[in-house]
XYZ file of C-alpha atoms in Angstrom:
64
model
C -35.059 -61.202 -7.097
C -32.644 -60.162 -9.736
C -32.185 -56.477 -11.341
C -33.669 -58.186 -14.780
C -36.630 -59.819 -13.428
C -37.829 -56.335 -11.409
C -37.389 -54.528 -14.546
C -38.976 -57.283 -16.785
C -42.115 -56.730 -14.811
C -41.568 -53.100 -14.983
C -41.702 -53.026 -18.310
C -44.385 -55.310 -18.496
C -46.715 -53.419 -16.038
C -45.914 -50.146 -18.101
C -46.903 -51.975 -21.740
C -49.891 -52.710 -19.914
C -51.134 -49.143 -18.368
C -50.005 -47.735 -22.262
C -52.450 -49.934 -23.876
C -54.891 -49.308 -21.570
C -54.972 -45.686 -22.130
C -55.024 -45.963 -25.722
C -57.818 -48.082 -25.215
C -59.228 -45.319 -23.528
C -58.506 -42.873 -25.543
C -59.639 -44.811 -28.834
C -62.484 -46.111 -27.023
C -61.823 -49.859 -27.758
C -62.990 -51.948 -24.107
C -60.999 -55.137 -25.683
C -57.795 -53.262 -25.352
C -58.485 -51.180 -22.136
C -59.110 -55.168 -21.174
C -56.150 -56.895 -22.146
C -54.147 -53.534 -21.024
C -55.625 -53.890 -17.234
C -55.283 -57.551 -17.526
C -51.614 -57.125 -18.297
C -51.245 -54.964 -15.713
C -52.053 -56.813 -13.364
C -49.988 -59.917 -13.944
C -47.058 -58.110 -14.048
C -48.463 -56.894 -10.405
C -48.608 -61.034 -9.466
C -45.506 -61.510 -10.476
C -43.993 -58.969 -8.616
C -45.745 -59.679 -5.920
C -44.440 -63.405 -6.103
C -40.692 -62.873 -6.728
C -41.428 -60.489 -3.364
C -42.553 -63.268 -1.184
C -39.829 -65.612 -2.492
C -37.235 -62.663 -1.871
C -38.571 -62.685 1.852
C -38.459 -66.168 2.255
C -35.258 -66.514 1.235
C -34.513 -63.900 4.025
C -35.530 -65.415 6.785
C -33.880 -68.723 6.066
C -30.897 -66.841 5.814
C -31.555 -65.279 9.026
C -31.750 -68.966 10.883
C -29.045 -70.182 9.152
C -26.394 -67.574 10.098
């Protein structure tokens, strides 16, 4: 996974904990919503571009 794509999700992941607490903090459930929701895609995609990473390991590790 590139340097770009970690910090992409980063900053995604962050965007998404800010509005959350702001939705907290102003009371407003849509926002705390889309906040966790956003959140938590950012965690997916992580999570993805992880398992790819590994894959790509170990079929470097046969092929050497």
């Amino acid at each position: 996974m590139s340097f770009t794509e970690k910090a992409r999700n980063k900053v995604e992941q962050m965007a998404g904990a800010a509005k959350e607490r702001v939705g907290d903090k102003t009371d407003n459930e849509q926002m705390r919503g889309e906040g966790a929701s956003q959140q938590s895609d950012a965690r997916a995609k992580q999570a993805g571009q992880n398992v790819k990473e590994a894959g790509r390991n170990v079929k470097d590790a046969f092929t050497k």
